[in-house]
Coordinates of C-alpha atoms and ligand atoms in Angstrom, one line a residue:
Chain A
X1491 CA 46.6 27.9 237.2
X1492 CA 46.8 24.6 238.8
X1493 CA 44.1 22.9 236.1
X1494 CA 45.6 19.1 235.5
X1495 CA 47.3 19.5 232.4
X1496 CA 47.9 16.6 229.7
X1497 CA 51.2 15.3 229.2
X1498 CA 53.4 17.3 227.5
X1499 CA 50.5 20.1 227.0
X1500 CA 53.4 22.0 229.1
X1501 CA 55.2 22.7 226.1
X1502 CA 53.6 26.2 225.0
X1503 CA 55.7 26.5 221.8
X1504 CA 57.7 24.0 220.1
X1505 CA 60.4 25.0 217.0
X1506 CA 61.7 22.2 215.3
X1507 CA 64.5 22.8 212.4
X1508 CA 63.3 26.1 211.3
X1509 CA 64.6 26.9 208.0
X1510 CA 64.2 30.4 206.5
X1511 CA 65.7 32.0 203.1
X1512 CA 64.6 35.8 202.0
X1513 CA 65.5 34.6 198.2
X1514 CA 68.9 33.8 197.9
X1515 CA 69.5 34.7 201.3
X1516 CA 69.4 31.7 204.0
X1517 CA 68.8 33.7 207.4
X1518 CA 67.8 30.9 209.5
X1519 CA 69.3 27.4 209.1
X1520 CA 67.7 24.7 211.2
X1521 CA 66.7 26.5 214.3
X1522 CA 65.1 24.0 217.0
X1523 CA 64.1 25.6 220.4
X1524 CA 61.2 24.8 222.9
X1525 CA 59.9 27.2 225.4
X1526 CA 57.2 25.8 228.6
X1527 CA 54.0 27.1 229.8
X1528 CA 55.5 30.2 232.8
X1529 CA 58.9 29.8 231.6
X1530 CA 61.0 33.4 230.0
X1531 CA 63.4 32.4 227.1
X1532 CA 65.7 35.2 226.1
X1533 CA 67.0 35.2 223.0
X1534 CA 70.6 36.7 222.4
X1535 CA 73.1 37.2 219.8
X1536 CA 74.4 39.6 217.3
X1537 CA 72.5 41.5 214.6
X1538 CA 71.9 40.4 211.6
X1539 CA 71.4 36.6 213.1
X1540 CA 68.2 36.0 212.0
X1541 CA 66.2 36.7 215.8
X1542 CA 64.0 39.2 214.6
X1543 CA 63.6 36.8 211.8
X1544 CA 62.7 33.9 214.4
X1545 CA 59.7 35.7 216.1
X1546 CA 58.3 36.8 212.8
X1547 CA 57.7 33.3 211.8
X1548 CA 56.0 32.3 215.1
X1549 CA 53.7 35.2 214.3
X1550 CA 53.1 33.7 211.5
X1551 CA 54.0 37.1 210.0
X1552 CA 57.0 35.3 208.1
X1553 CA 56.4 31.6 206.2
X1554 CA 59.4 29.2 206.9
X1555 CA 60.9 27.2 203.9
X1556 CA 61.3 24.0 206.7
X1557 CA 60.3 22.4 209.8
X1558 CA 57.5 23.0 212.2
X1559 CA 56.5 25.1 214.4
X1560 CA 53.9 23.5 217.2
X1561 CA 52.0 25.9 219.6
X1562 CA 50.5 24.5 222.2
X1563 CA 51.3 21.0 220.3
X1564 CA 48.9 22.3 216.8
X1565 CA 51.1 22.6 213.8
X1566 CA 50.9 26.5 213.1
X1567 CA 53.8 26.2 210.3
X1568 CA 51.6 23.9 208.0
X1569 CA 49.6 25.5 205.2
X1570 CA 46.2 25.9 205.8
X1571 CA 46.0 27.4 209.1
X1572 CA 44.2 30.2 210.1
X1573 CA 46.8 33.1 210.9
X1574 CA 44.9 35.3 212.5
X1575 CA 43.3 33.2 215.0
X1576 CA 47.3 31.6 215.7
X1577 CA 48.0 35.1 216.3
X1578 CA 45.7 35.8 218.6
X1579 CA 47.6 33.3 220.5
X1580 CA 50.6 34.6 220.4
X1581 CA 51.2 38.0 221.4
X1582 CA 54.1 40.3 219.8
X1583 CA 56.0 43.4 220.7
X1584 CA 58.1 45.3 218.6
X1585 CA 61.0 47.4 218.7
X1586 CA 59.2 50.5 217.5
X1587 CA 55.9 50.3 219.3
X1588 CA 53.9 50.6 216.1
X1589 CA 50.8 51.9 218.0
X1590 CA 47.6 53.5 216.1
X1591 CA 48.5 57.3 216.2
X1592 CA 45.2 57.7 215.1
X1593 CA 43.3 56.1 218.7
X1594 CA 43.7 57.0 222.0
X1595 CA 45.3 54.9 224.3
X1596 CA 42.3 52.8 225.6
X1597 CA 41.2 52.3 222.1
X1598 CA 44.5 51.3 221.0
X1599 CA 43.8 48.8 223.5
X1600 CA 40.0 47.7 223.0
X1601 CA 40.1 47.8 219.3
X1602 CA 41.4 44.3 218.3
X1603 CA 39.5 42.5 221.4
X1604 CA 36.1 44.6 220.1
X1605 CA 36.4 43.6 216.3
X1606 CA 38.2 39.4 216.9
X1607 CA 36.0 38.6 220.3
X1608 CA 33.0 40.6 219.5
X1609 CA 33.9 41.9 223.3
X1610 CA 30.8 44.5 224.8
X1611 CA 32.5 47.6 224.6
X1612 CA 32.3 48.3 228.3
X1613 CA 34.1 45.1 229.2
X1614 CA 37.2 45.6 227.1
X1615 CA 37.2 48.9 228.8
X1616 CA 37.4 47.6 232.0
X1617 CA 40.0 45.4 231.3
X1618 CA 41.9 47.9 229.0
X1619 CA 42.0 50.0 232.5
X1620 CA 43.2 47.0 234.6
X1621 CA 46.0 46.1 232.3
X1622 CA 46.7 49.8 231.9
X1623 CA 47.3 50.0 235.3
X1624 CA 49.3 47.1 235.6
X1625 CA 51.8 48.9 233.6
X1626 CA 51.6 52.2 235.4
X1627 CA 49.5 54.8 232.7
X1628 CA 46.2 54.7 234.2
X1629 CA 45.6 58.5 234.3
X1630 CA 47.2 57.7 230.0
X1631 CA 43.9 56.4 229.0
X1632 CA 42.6 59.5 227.1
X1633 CA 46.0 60.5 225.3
X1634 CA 47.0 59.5 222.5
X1635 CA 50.3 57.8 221.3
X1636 CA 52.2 60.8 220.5
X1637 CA 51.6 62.4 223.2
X1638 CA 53.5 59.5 225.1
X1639 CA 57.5 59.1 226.0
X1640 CA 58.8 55.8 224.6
X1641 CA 59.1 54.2 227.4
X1642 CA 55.2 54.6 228.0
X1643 CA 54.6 53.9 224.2
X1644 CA 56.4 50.9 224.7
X1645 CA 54.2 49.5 227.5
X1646 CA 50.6 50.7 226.2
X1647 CA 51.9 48.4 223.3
X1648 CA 53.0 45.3 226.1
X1649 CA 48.9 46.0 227.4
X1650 CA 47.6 46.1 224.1
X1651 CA 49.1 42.4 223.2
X1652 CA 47.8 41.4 226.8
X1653 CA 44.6 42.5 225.7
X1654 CA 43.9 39.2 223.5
X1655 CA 44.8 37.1 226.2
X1656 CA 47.7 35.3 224.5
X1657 CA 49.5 32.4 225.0
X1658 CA 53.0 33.3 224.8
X1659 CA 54.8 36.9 224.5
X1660 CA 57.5 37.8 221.8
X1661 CA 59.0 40.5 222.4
X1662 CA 61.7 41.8 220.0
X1663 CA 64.2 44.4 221.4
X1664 CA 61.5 46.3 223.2
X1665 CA 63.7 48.8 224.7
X1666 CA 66.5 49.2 221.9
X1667 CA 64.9 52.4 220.8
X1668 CA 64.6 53.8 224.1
X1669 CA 66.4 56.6 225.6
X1670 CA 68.7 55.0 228.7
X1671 CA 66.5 56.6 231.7
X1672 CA 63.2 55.1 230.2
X1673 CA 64.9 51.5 229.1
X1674 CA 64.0 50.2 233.1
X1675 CA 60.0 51.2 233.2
X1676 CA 59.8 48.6 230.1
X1677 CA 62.4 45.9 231.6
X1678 CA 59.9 46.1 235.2
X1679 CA 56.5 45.3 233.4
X1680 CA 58.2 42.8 231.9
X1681 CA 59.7 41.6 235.1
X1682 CA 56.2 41.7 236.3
X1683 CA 54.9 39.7 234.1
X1684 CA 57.0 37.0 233.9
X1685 CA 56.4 36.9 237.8
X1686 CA 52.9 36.8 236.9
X1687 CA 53.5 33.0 235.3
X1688 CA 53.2 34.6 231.7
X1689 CA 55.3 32.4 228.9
X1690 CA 57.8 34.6 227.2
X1691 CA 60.2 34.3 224.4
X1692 CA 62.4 37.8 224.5
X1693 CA 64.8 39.0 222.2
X1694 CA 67.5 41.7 224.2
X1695 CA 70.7 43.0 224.7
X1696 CA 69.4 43.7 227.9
X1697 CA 71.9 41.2 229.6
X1698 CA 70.8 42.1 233.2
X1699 CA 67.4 41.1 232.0
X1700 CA 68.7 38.1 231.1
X1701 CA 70.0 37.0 233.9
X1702 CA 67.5 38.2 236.4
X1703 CA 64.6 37.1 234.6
X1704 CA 65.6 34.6 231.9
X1705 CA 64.8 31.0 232.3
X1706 CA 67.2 29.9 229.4
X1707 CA 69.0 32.0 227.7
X1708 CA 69.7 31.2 224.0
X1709 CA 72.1 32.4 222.0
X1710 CA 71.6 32.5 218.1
X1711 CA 73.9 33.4 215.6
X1712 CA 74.0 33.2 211.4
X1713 CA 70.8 31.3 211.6
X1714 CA 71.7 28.6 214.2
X1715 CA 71.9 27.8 217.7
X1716 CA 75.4 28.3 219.2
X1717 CA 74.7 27.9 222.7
X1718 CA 71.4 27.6 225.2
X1719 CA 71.2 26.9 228.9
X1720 CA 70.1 28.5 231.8
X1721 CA 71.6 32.4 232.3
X1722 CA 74.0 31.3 235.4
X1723 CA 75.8 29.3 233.0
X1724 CA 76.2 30.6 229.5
X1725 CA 76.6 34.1 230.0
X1726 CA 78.6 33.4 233.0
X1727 CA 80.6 30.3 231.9
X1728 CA 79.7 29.8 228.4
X1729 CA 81.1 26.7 226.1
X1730 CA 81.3 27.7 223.0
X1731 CA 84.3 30.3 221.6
X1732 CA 81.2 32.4 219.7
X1733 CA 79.4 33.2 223.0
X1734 CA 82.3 33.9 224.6
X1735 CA 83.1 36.1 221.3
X1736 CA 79.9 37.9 221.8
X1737 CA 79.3 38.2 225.3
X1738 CA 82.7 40.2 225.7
X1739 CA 81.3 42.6 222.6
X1740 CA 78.2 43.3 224.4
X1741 CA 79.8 44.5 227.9
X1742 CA 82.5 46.5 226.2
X1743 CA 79.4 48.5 224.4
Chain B
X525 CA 31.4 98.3 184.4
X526 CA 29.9 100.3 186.5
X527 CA 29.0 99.3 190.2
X528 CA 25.5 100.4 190.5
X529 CA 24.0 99.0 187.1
X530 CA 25.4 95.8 188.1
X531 CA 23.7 95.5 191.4
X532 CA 20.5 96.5 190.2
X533 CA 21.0 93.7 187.7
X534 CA 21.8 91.2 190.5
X535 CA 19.1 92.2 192.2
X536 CA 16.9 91.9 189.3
X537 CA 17.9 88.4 188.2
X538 CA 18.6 87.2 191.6
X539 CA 16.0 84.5 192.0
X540 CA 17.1 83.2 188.9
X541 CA 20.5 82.6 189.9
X542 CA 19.8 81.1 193.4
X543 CA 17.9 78.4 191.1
X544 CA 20.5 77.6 189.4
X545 CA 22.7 77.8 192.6
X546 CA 20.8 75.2 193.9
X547 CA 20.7 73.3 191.2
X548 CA 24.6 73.7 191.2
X549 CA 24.9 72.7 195.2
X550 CA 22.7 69.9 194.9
X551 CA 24.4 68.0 192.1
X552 CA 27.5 69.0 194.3
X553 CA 26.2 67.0 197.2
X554 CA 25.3 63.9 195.6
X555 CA 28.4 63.6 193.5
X556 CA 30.7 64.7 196.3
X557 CA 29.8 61.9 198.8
X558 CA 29.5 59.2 195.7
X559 CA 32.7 60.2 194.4
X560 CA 34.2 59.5 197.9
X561 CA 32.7 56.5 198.0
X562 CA 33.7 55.4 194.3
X563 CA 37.2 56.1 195.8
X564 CA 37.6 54.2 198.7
X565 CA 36.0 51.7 196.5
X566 CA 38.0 51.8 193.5
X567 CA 41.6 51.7 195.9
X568 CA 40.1 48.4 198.2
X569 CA 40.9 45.3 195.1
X570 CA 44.8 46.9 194.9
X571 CA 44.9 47.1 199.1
X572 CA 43.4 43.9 199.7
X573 CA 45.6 42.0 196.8
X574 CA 42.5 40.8 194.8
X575 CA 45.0 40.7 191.6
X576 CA 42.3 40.1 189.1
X577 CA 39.7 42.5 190.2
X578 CA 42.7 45.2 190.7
X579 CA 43.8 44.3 187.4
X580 CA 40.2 45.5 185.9
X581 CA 39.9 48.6 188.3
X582 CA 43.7 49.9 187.4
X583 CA 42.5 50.1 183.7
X584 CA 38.9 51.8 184.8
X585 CA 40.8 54.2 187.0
X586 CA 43.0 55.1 183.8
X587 CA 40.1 55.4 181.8
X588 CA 38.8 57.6 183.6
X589 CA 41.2 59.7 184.5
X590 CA 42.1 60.1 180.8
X591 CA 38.8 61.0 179.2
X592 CA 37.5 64.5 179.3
X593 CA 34.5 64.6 181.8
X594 CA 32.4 65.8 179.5
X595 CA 32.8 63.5 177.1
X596 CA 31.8 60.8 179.8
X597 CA 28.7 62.9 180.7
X598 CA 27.8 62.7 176.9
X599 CA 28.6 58.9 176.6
X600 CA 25.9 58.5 179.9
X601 CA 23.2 60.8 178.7
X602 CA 23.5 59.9 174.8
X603 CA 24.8 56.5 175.4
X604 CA 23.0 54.9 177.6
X605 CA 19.3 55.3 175.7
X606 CA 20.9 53.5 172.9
X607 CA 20.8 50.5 175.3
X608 CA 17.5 51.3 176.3
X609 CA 18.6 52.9 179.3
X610 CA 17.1 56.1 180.1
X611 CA 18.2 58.2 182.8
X612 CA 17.8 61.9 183.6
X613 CA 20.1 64.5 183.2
X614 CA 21.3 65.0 186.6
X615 CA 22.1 61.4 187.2
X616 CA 23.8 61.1 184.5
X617 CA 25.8 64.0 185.6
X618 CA 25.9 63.1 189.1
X619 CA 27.5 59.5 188.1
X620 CA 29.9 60.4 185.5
X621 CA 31.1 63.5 187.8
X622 CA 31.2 60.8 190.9
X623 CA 33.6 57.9 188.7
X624 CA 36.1 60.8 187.3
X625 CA 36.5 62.0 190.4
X626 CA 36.3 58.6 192.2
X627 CA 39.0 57.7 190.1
X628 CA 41.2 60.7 191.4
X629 CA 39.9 60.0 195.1
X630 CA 41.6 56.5 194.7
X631 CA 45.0 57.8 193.5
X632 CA 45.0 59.9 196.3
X633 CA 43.6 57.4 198.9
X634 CA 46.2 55.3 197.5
X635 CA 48.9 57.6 198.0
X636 CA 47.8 57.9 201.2
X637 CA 47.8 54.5 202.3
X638 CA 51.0 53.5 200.8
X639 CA 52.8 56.4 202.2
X640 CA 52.1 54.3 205.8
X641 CA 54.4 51.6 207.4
X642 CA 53.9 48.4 206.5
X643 CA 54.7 47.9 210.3
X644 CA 51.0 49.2 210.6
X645 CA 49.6 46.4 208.6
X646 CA 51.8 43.6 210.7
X647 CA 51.0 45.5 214.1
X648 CA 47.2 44.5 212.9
X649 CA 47.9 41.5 212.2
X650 CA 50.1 40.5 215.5
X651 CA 47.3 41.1 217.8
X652 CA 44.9 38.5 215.4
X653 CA 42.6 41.6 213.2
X654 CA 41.5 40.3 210.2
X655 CA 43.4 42.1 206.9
X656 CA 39.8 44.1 205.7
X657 CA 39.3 44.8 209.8
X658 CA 42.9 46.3 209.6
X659 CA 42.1 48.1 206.5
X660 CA 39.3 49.4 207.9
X661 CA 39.4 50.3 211.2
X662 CA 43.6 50.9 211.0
X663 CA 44.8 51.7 207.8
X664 CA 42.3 53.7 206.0
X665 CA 42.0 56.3 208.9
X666 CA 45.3 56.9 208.8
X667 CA 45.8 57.4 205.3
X668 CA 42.3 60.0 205.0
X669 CA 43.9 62.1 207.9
X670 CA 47.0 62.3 206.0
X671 CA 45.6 62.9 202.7
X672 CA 42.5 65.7 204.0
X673 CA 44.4 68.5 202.3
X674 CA 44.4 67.0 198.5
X675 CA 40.7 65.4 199.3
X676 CA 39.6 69.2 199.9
X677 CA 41.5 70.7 197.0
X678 CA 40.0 67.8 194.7
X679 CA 35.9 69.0 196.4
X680 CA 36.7 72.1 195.0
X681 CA 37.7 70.8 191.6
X682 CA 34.2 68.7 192.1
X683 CA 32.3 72.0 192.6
X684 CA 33.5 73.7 189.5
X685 CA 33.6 70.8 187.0
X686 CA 29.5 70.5 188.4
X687 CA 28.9 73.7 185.6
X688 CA 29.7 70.5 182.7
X689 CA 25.8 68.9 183.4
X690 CA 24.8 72.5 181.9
X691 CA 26.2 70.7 178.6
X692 CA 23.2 68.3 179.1
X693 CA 20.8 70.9 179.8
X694 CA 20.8 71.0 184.0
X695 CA 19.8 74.3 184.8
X696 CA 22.6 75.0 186.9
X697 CA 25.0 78.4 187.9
X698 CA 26.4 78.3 184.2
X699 CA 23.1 77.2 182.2
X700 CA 21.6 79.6 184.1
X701 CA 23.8 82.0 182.8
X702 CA 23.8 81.0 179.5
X703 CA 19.7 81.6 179.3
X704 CA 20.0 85.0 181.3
X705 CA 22.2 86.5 178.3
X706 CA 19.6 85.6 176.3
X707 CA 17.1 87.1 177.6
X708 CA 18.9 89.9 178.9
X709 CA 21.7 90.5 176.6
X710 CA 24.1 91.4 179.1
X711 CA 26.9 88.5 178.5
X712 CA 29.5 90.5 180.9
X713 CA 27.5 91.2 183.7
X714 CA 26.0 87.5 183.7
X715 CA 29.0 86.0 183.5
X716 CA 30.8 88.1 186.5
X717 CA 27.6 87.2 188.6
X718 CA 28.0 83.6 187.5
X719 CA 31.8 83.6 188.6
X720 CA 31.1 85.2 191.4
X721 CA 28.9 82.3 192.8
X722 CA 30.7 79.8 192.3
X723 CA 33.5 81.5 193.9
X724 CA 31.3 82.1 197.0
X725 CA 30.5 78.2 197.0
X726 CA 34.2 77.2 196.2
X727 CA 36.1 79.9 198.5
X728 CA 33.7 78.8 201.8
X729 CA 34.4 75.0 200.9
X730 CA 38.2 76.2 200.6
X731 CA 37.6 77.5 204.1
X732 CA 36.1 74.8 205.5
X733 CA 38.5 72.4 204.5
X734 CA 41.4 74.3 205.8
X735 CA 39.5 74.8 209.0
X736 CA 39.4 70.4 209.0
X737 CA 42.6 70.0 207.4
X738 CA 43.7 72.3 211.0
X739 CA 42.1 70.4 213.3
X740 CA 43.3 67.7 211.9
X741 CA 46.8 68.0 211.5
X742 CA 46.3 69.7 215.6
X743 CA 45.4 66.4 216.5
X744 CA 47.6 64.0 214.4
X745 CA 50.5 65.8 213.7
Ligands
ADP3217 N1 62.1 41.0 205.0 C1 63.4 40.7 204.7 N2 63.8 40.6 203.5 C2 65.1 40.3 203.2 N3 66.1 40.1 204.1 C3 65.7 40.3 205.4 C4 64.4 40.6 205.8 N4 64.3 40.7 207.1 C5 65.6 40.4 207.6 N5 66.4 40.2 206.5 C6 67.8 39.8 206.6 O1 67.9 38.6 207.4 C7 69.0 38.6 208.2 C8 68.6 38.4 209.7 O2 67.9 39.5 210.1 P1 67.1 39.6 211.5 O3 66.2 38.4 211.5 O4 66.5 40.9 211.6 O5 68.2 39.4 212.5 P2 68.4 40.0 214.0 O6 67.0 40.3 214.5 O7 69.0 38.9 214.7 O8 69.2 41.2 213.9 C9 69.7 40.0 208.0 O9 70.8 39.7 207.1 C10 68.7 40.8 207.4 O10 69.2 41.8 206.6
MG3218 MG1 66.2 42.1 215.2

């Protein structure tokens, strides 16, 4: 991990005045933010303030109306581009899982690696079982997703983005659907991983998370950027009134 | 009607009318697998936003689905020699019966697939497959396994609307029929025996689909 790097090339994803409208409806209003190669970016703020909104378009599941967006310093924002190849850079977790009920677990995981990397079968199995290990389901290889808890649903999903070797990890509220008593099997692969050097741009309510794990915390709200720093200050001391606002919202909840 | 005449009329006739069973299963078994493939063909320009090419398979679909099979049968076998075109009997029976019930197929596949998430679709997409992969090897699964009931009930229908190629002189179950009250005058009889095969062929594909439509719904609930 120590190959010489060229200047700036530390920069894993760049946003720069992110505009967004859904019709008449302007959910992200010049949104800059920049997150490094190892570092974990957590993204907080009330609902409705355009997060979710924010991860689509590095996805390149959502088109923004303005600015760029650089991964790994290529323009991914501009027309043009090849989506899916950006998004096998960029790997994505959702709230709901959104695993194929139809596959088992380990093809869940070889499927996209098999059919975008022309992988030999047997060598996307043998990673599919490392990574599956790495997040505790080993003996889960056969089963398929409904036969899963959440909280394991939620983490065959976290291997299957690790499968295409990505970049950078979104992850969007991974644990909001989660019953309580599964919410901290999710939060310690993704501990893991961010220990592992993996770049990381999370969106949570998860505030312990946050501060345990978050290099910067950012704090978005109707569109914008209220506040961002790193965890010890603004969700302990925060400057603006709005964090303050929501910060007390969240620990009364 | 008495039992015992009857079976010594089945007996007698019964070569005859495992001919024309034959004849009945086999145009079964090529139409039944064309027609699934007319299907999945027919929904893949609306699923894979080709707007023009949907546009024309939307109206071929209707037209299909609003004409009377038979009439399509008649437009292929009568039809298509005025072009110069000269095809047998059976495949022009075998490829109208496919289209109509391709066209159906489609409906339902379509059903099928848009009764899934889009979040299915995105989930493809977030981990870089390509849309047709996704359709393919994510979406289209899915949407069969959900929609096996109504794709065994419409095999069924298949099976039975086979007895309109008689109308073009395939000497299937019915035309079969047809030619044994001729030469045996016995227009009841014939016509129980003739009911009674189909019913054999339809009620063991009824079984066998419910038998798949279990396992399947075991395994993807
Ligand atoms: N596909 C969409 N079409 C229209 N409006 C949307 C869509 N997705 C989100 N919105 C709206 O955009 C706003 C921001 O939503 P979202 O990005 O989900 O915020 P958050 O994740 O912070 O809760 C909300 O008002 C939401 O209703
Ligand atoms: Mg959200």
């Amino acid at each position: 991990m120590t190959a010489p790097l060229e200047r700036g090339a530390d920069t894993i994803l760049a946003l720069e005045d992110i505009h967004l409208s859904y019709g008449e409806l302007h959910v992200l209003r010049g949104v800059s933010l920049t997150v490094r190669r190892g570092e974990v970016v957590v993204l907080i703020g009330p609902s409705g303030g355009g997060k979710s909104s924010l991860l689509r378009t590095v996805n390149v599941l959502q088109p923004i109306t303005r600015g760029r967006i650089l991964l790994e310093g290529e323009e991914i924002s501009a027309g043009g581009v090849d989506e899916d190849t950006i998004r096998q850079r960029v790997g994505m977790v959702f709230q709901q899982y959104h695993l194929f009920p139809h596959l088992t677990v380990l093809k869940n995981l070889t499927l996209a690696p098999r059919r975008v990397f022309r992988e030999p079968a047997a060598e996307a199995e043998v990673r599919a079982r490392e990574l599956l290990a790495r997040v505790g389901l080993s003996e889960k290889a056969g089963h398929y997703p409904d036969q899963l808890s959440g909280g394991q649903q939620q983490r065959v999903a976290i291997a299957r983005a690790l499968m295409m070797k990505p970049s950078v990890m979104l992850f969007d509220e991974v644990t909001s659907a989660l019953d309580p008593e599964l919410v901290g099997e999710v939060l310690g692969v993704m501990k893991d991983l961010a220990k592992s050097g993996m770049t990381m741009l999370v969106v949570t309510h998860e505030m312990g998370f946050a501060r345990d794990v978050g290099d910067k915390v950012v704090l978005m709200a109707e569109g914008v950027v209220v506040e961002e720093g790193p965890p010890s200050q603004v969700l302990v001391d925060p400057k603006s009134e709005r964090t303050r606002q929501f910060l007390a919202r969240t620990q009364h909840a | 009607m008495d039992v015992a005449p009857f079976i010594s009329f089945l007996t007698r006739y019964w070569p005859v009318f495992v001919d024309g069973l034959q004849i009945t299963a086999f145009v079964a078994v090529l139409a039944a697998p064309a027609a699934f493939i007319a299907g999945i063909l027919l929904v893949l320009p609306a699923v894979s936003g080709w707007k023009g090419l949907a546009a024309v398979v939307r109206g071929f679909v209707e037209l299909m689905r609003n004409t009377p099979l038979l009439v399509q049968i008649y437009l292929l076998y009568f039809g298509l020699p005025l072009l110069g075109i000269f095809w047998g009997a059976i495949t022009c029976g075998v490829i109208a019966i496919a289209l109509q019930h391709g066209a159906f197929l489609s409906e339902i596949v379509r059903a099928g697939i848009q009764s899934l998430s889009v979040r299915q679709w995105e989930a493809g997409q977030s981990i870089g497959m390509r849309r047709f992969a996704i359709l393919r090897l994510v979406i289209l699964p899915q949407a069969l396994i959900k929609v096996t009931p109504a794709l065994g009930n419409q095999l069924i229908v298949l099976v039975k609307d086979t007895s309109l190629v008689s109308a073009i002189g395939v000497m299937d179950l019915t035309l079969t029929g047809k030619v044994l009250i001729e030469r045996s005058g016995m227009s009841f009889e014939v016509f129980i025996a003739v009911a009674l095969f189909y019913l054999i062929l339809t009620t063991s594909l009824g079984i066998a689909a419910r038998l798949v439509e279990t396992f399947v719904a075991r395994r993807y609930a």
